[in-house]
């Protein structure tokens, strides 16, 4: 991947602008900074390597050179997006999952923000916000995808089993430019349909652990345990607890795992 080939592959998508780095701390940090200045809607920051890539809750995200996608898309939300902020991580996960399907894999989405193939995490999403007083000025949609095996962090750095697209496909994936093009194409196709029932249904149909007993954690704390029923009206996750009560988990810094 280099800047020229990337620009060529993405040219037809009409993004707002593109900033490419061979190496950067975090594409989300760059994008937040740019979004606080003059970045247009659909501006993209992308890097071959991140030296301090981040996950949620100050966790680290590993992006070694030459093996992964680290990209951050800046959105300047209009009225329709404003009513559906809580669906945005789902949109990014769905776009990544759609790319995987296009390549012949069978991805699942581990609510709220991970993409799995064969039960292992191949991608994560981090949404961050630029505030102007109490108003959302811009959103940064950060997406990290493990393309080749070399992208994987050491097992001891993992909270959940990880894999790469190469593992999931059982062969070398296409060039990263083509993979990113596919993700962004799906993202942009769904973006105007974020408020539709069809979007929720498609996202729901890809959810991992449907019908299984799962545990929701907020940080280190177990927040809820129950059978995973699916998505609620605004992308919240619905569980049925042991007393047959429906629990609704709102999108946020929570994580999900199969319950013992
Ligand atoms: C995420 O956080 O999954 C969000 C990851 C978002 C990364 C993108 S890359 C472009 C943009 N720029 C950034 O700086 N970030 C975004 P979370 O659910 O908190 O998961 C973080 C956990 O995943 C870590 O604590 C590790 O256990 C694990 N992890 C780290 N690197 C990984 C990798 N490459 N593949 C799979 N798991 C990883």
XYZ file of C-alpha atoms in Angstrom, residues 22-238:
217
model
C 3.459 5.660 6.548
C 3.484 5.754 10.321
C 1.397 7.687 12.833
C 0.537 7.512 16.538
C -3.184 6.939 16.036
C -5.318 7.707 12.977
C -8.193 8.547 15.332
C -6.034 11.110 17.165
C -5.029 12.669 13.815
C -8.633 12.672 12.620
C -9.915 14.272 15.844
C -7.334 17.007 15.500
C -8.192 17.593 11.829
C -11.938 17.448 12.561
C -11.441 20.182 15.177
C -10.002 22.348 12.380
C -11.079 22.273 8.742
C -11.611 18.636 7.780
C -14.553 18.269 5.383
C -17.322 15.668 5.764
C -16.007 12.217 4.730
C -12.353 13.132 5.171
C -10.232 10.025 5.726
C -7.034 9.455 7.693
C -5.167 6.251 6.976
C -1.851 4.834 8.081
C 0.306 1.858 7.231
C 1.454 1.623 10.853
C 0.190 2.978 14.176
C 2.607 3.369 17.049
C -0.040 4.172 19.670
C -3.255 2.868 18.154
C -6.079 2.832 20.646
C -9.130 0.804 21.520
C -11.935 1.787 23.879
C -11.291 2.698 27.518
C -7.627 3.519 26.851
C -6.912 0.023 25.636
C -4.208 -0.441 23.031
C -4.812 -1.391 19.411
C -1.943 -3.076 17.608
C -1.221 -2.044 13.951
C 2.193 -3.206 12.788
C 3.526 -2.029 9.436
C 2.461 -3.687 6.200
C -0.206 -6.009 7.564
C -3.362 -4.182 8.602
C -5.822 -1.405 7.883
C -6.017 1.524 10.267
C -8.432 4.139 8.987
C -10.506 6.939 10.504
C -13.406 8.535 8.663
C -14.620 11.977 9.718
C -18.359 12.681 9.605
C -19.968 16.085 9.982
C -23.409 14.885 11.031
C -26.568 16.211 9.425
C -30.034 15.899 10.931
C -30.648 12.241 10.049
C -27.328 11.037 11.448
C -27.954 13.081 14.608
C -30.992 10.946 15.420
C -28.995 7.732 15.086
C -25.553 8.205 16.649
C -25.950 4.978 18.558
C -26.100 3.006 15.308
C -22.774 4.244 13.994
C -20.530 1.550 15.467
C -22.967 -0.986 14.005
C -22.685 0.694 10.618
C -18.885 0.471 10.666
C -18.989 -3.161 11.821
C -21.563 -3.953 9.121
C -19.366 -2.323 6.450
C -16.373 -4.413 7.548
C -18.535 -7.551 7.692
C -19.878 -6.825 4.178
C -16.304 -6.599 2.895
C -15.578 -10.010 4.484
C -18.640 -11.518 2.802
C -17.591 -10.082 -0.532
C -14.328 -11.993 -0.117
C -16.176 -15.225 0.665
C -15.883 -15.337 4.482
C -18.756 -15.665 6.975
C -18.307 -12.840 9.451
C -20.290 -12.096 12.585
C -20.591 -8.912 14.607
C -19.858 -9.140 18.306
C -21.974 -6.309 19.637
C -21.203 -3.482 19.884
C -18.058 -3.036 17.815
C -16.116 -6.156 16.834
C -16.091 -8.238 13.672
C -15.394 -11.946 14.089
C -14.577 -14.722 11.645
C -14.753 -18.263 13.051
C -15.372 -16.719 16.473
C -12.149 -14.682 16.471
C -11.810 -10.919 16.319
C -10.425 -9.670 13.018
C -11.507 -6.033 13.363
C -12.530 -3.404 15.899
C -14.273 -0.036 15.709
C -13.709 3.051 17.835
C -16.068 6.034 17.524
C -14.888 9.328 18.996
C -16.579 12.725 19.051
C -15.560 16.364 18.610
C -17.841 18.506 20.777
C -18.646 22.193 20.336
C -20.235 23.089 23.667
C -23.069 20.572 23.911
C -23.287 19.947 20.215
C -21.579 17.203 18.214
C -19.402 18.960 15.671
C -17.858 15.870 14.124
C -17.583 12.138 14.605
C -14.536 10.044 13.932
C -15.175 6.446 12.928
C -11.964 4.500 13.526
C -11.648 1.060 11.970
C -8.828 -1.403 12.492
C -8.684 -4.613 10.447
C -6.118 -7.415 10.732
C -5.397 -8.303 7.124
C -2.330 -10.543 7.379
C -1.259 -12.821 10.239
C 1.571 -10.442 11.103
C -1.058 -7.936 12.275
C -1.904 -9.976 15.366
C -0.748 -8.867 18.789
C 0.921 -11.364 21.107
C -1.697 -13.625 22.712
C -1.012 -12.234 26.208
C -2.115 -8.762 25.008
C -5.566 -10.056 24.066
C -8.875 -9.877 25.937
C -10.610 -11.946 23.261
C -9.148 -14.396 20.678
C -7.913 -12.610 17.555
C -7.325 -13.612 13.941
C -6.696 -12.011 10.581
C -8.559 -11.936 7.295
C -5.819 -14.240 5.984
C -6.750 -16.806 8.670
C -10.462 -16.377 7.988
C -10.146 -16.813 4.234
C -7.510 -19.531 4.428
C -5.489 -17.714 1.770
C -3.832 -14.388 1.093
C -6.432 -11.591 0.963
C -6.451 -8.964 -1.815
C -4.377 -5.786 -1.517
C -5.291 -3.518 1.380
C -6.377 -0.740 -0.995
C -9.092 -3.027 -2.404
C -10.176 -4.120 1.086
C -10.499 -0.542 2.288
C -12.368 0.424 -0.892
C -14.888 -2.333 -0.202
C -15.382 -1.295 3.444
C -15.891 2.370 2.565
C -18.186 1.561 -0.370
C -20.463 -0.443 1.933
C -20.240 2.215 4.652
C -21.266 4.986 2.246
C -24.081 2.899 0.770
C -25.612 2.269 4.213
C -25.004 5.736 5.688
C -28.150 7.364 4.184
C -30.149 4.278 5.292
C -28.955 4.337 8.896
C -32.474 5.102 10.134
C -34.181 2.270 8.275
C -35.592 -1.019 9.535
C -33.608 -2.778 6.802
C -30.359 -1.506 8.310
C -31.295 -2.812 11.775
C -32.379 -6.166 10.340
C -29.160 -6.598 8.366
C -27.034 -5.693 11.387
C -29.105 -7.997 13.605
C -28.794 -10.896 11.163
C -25.006 -10.781 11.539
C -24.904 -10.689 15.348
C -22.796 -13.348 17.023
C -24.217 -15.368 19.968
C -27.917 -15.069 18.983
C -29.833 -17.243 21.456
C -26.730 -17.909 23.565
C -26.136 -16.938 27.187
C -23.786 -13.958 27.259
C -22.247 -11.720 29.838
C -22.006 -7.955 29.419
C -19.123 -6.245 31.156
C -18.649 -2.568 31.836
C -14.899 -2.306 32.332
C -13.971 -5.158 34.667
C -17.460 -5.345 36.209
C -20.047 -7.903 35.101
C -23.079 -5.727 34.274
C -25.623 -8.291 33.073
C -26.048 -11.938 32.099
C -28.788 -13.320 29.885
C -29.833 -14.895 26.599
C -29.007 -12.690 23.629
C -32.274 -11.866 21.849
C -31.047 -9.307 19.301
C -31.137 -5.590 18.666
C -33.689 -3.188 20.063
C -35.045 -0.178 18.232
C -31.956 1.967 18.425
C -29.188 -0.535 18.181
C -29.298 -1.370 21.892
C -28.829 -5.033 22.755
C -31.690 -7.002 24.261
